GROMACS .gro file of C-alpha atoms in nm:
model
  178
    1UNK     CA    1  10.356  13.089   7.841
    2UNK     CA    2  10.170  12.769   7.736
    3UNK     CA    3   9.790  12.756   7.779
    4UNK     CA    4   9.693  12.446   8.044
    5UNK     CA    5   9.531  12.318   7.802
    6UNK     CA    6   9.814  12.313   7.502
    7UNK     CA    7  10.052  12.143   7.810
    8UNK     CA    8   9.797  11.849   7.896
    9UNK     CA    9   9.769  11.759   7.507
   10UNK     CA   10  10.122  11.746   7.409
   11UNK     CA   11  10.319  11.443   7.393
   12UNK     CA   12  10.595  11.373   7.654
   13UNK     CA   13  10.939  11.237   7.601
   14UNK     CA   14  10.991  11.002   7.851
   15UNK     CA   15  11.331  10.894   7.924
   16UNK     CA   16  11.387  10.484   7.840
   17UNK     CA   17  11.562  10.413   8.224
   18UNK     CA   18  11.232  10.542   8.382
   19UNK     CA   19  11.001  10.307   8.123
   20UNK     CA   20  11.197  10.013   8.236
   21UNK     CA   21  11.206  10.125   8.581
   22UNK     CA   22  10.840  10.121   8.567
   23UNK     CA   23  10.811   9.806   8.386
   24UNK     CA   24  11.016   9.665   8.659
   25UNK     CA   25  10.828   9.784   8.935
   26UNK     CA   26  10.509   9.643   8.778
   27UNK     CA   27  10.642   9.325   8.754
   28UNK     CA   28  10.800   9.273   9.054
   29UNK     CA   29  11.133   9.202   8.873
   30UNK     CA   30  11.467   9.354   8.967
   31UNK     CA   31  11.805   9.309   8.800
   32UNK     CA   32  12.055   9.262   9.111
   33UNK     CA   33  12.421   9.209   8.952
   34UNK     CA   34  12.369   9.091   8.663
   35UNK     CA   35  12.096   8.847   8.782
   36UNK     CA   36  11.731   8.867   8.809
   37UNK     CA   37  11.575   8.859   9.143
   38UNK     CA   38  11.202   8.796   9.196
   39UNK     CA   39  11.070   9.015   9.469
   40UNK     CA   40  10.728   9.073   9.639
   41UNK     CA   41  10.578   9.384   9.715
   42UNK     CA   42  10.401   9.427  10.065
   43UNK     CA   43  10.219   9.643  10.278
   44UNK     CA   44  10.308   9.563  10.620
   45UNK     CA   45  10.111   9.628  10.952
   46UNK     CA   46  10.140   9.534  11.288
   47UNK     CA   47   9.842   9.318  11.526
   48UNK     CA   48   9.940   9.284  11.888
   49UNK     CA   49  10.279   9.137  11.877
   50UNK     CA   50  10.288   8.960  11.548
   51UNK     CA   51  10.410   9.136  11.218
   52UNK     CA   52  10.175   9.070  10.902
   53UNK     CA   53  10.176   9.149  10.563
   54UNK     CA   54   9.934   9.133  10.277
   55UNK     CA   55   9.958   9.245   9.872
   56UNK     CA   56   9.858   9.616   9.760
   57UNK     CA   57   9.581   9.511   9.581
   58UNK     CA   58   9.417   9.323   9.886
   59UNK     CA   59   9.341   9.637  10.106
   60UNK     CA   60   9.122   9.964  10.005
   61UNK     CA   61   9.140  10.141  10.244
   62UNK     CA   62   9.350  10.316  10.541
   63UNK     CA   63   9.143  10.508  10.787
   64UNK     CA   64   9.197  10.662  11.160
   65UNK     CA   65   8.984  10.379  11.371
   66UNK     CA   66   8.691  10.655  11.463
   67UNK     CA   67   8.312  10.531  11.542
   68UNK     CA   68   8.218  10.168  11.559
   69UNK     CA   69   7.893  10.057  11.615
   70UNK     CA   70   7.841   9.744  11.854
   71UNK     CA   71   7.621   9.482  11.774
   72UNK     CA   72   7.490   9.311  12.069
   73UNK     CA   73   7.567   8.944  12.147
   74UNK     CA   74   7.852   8.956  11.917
   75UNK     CA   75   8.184   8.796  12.014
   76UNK     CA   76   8.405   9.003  12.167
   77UNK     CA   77   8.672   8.983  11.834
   78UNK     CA   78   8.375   9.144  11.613
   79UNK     CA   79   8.368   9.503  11.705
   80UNK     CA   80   8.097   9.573  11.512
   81UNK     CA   81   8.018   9.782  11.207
   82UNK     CA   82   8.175  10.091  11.046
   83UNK     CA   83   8.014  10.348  10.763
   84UNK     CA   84   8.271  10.350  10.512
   85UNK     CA   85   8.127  10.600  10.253
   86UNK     CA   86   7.769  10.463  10.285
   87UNK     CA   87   7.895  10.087  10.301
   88UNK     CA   88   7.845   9.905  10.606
   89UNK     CA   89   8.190   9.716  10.679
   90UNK     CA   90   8.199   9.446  10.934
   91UNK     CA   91   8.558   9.552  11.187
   92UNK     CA   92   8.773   9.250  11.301
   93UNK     CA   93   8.995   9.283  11.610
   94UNK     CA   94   9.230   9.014  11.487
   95UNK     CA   95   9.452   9.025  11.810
   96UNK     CA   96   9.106   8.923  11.960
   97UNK     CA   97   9.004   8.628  11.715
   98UNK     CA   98   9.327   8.479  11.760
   99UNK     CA   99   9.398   8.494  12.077
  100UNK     CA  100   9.733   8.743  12.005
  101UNK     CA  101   9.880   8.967  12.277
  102UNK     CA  102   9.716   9.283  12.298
  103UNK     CA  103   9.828   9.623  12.133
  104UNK     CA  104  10.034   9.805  12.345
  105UNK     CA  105   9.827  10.090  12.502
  106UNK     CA  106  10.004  10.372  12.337
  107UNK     CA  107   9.954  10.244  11.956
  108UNK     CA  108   9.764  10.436  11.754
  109UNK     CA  109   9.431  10.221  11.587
  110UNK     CA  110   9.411  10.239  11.257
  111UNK     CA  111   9.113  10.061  11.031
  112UNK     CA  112   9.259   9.851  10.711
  113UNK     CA  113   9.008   9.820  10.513
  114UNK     CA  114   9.065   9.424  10.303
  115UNK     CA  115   8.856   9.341   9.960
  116UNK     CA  116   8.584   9.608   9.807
  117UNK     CA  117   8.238   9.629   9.787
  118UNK     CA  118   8.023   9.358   9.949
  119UNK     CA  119   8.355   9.149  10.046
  120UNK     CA  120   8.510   9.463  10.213
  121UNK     CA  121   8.594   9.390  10.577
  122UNK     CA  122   8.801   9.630  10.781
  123UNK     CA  123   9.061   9.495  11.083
  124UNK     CA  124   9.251   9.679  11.356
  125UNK     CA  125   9.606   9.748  11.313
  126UNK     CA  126   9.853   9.883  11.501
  127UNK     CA  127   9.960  10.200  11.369
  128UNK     CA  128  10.080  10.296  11.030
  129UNK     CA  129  10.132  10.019  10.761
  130UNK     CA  130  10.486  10.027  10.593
  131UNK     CA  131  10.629   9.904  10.267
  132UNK     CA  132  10.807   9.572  10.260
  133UNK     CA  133  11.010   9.412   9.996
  134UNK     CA  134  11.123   9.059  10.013
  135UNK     CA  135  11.235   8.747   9.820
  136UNK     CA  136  11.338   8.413   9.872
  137UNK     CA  137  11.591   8.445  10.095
  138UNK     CA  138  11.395   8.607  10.331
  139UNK     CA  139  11.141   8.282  10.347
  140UNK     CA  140  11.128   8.116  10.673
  141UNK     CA  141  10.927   7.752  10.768
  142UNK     CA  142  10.596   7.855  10.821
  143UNK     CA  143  10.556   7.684  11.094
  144UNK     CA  144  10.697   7.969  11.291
  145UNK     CA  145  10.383   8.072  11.263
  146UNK     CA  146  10.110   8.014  11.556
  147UNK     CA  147   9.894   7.708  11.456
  148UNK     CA  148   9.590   7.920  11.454
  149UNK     CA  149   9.716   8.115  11.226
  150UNK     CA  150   9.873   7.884  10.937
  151UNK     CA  151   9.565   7.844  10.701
  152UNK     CA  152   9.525   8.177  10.639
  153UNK     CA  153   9.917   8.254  10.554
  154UNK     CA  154  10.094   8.226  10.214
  155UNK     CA  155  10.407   8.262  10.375
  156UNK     CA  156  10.639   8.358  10.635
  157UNK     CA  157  10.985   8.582  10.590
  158UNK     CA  158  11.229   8.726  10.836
  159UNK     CA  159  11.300   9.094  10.690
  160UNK     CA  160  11.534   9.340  10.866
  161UNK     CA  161  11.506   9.124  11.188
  162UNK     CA  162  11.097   9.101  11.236
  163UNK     CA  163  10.862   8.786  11.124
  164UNK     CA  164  10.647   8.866  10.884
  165UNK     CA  165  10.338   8.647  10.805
  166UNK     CA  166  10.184   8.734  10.434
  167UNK     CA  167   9.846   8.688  10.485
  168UNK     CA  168   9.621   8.480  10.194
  169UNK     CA  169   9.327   8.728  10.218
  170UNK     CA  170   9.041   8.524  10.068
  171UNK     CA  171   9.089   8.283  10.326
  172UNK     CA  172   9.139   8.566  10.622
  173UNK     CA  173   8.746   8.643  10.455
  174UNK     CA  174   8.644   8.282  10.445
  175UNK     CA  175   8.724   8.177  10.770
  176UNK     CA  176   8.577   8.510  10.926
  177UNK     CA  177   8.309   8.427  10.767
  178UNK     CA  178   8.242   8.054  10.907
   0.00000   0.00000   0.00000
């Protein structure tokens, strides 16, 4: 038997395929016959009715949606402030702020928490977020997109059958904030 320590110290022979695989993956770049294919990597969630997506390094944080504290005289879209690990984080209801169809009753709140530190901000989704995976083909016209909605998106793809909006995150911020 080999002492822990001995087995965390030794090199490893890692396997080429798996070192490009890897490289790959990190840049987004797959080889599809012969050709290569640039495709985006996406966490997606759902808000109401609509279908959004955003980049992995745009959100922190997945938590259950547990105690929010109300601020009085806020509008009804901010739901007030959560304690994220001693950080006070503003929550969004998006559905809310733009005037979406309401989750159905039986979907389970979740809190995505967007940007770190002082930026962070955390918004309602609708469940679980998933993994999505999607390249030009899959672009539609933004303008599928409600009006409302359009300055804060990147872009808009139809993947397996569902819209998906990719949301610019920076902006989401900004225009929360004004």
């Amino acid at each position: 038997p080999m002492l822990p320590v001995a087995a965390l110290t030794q090199a490893f022979d890692i396997p080429a395929q798996t070192v490009a695989l890897e490289t790959a993956v990190a840049s987004d770049t797959f080889a599809r016959e012969g050709e290569v294919v640039r495709e985006q990597l996406r966490q997606g969630f759902l808000v109401g009715n609509l279908g959004f997506m955003i980049r992995y390094e745009d959100g922190s944080e997945l938590t259950e949606l547990q105690t929010v504290f109300h601020l009085p005289n806020s509008p009804r879209w901010f739901r007030g402030v959560y304690n994220l690990h001693g950080l006070l984080v503003p929550v969004i209801d998006l559905a809310s702020f733009w005037n979406l169809a309401e989750s159905p009753a039986n979907s389970s709140g979740m809190l995505l928490v967007l940007s770190r530190g002082a930026d962070a901000t955390g918004v309602i989704i609708d469940g679980l977020p998933q993994r999505l995976r999607w390249s030009d083909e899959h672009r539609v016209d933004l303008n599928v997109a409600p009006p409302q909605l359009q300055p804060v998106l990147r872009d808009a793809c139809l993947i397996d059958g569902r819209l998906w909006l990719d949301l610019d995150c920076d902006s989401l911020l900004d225009n929360l904030e004004q």
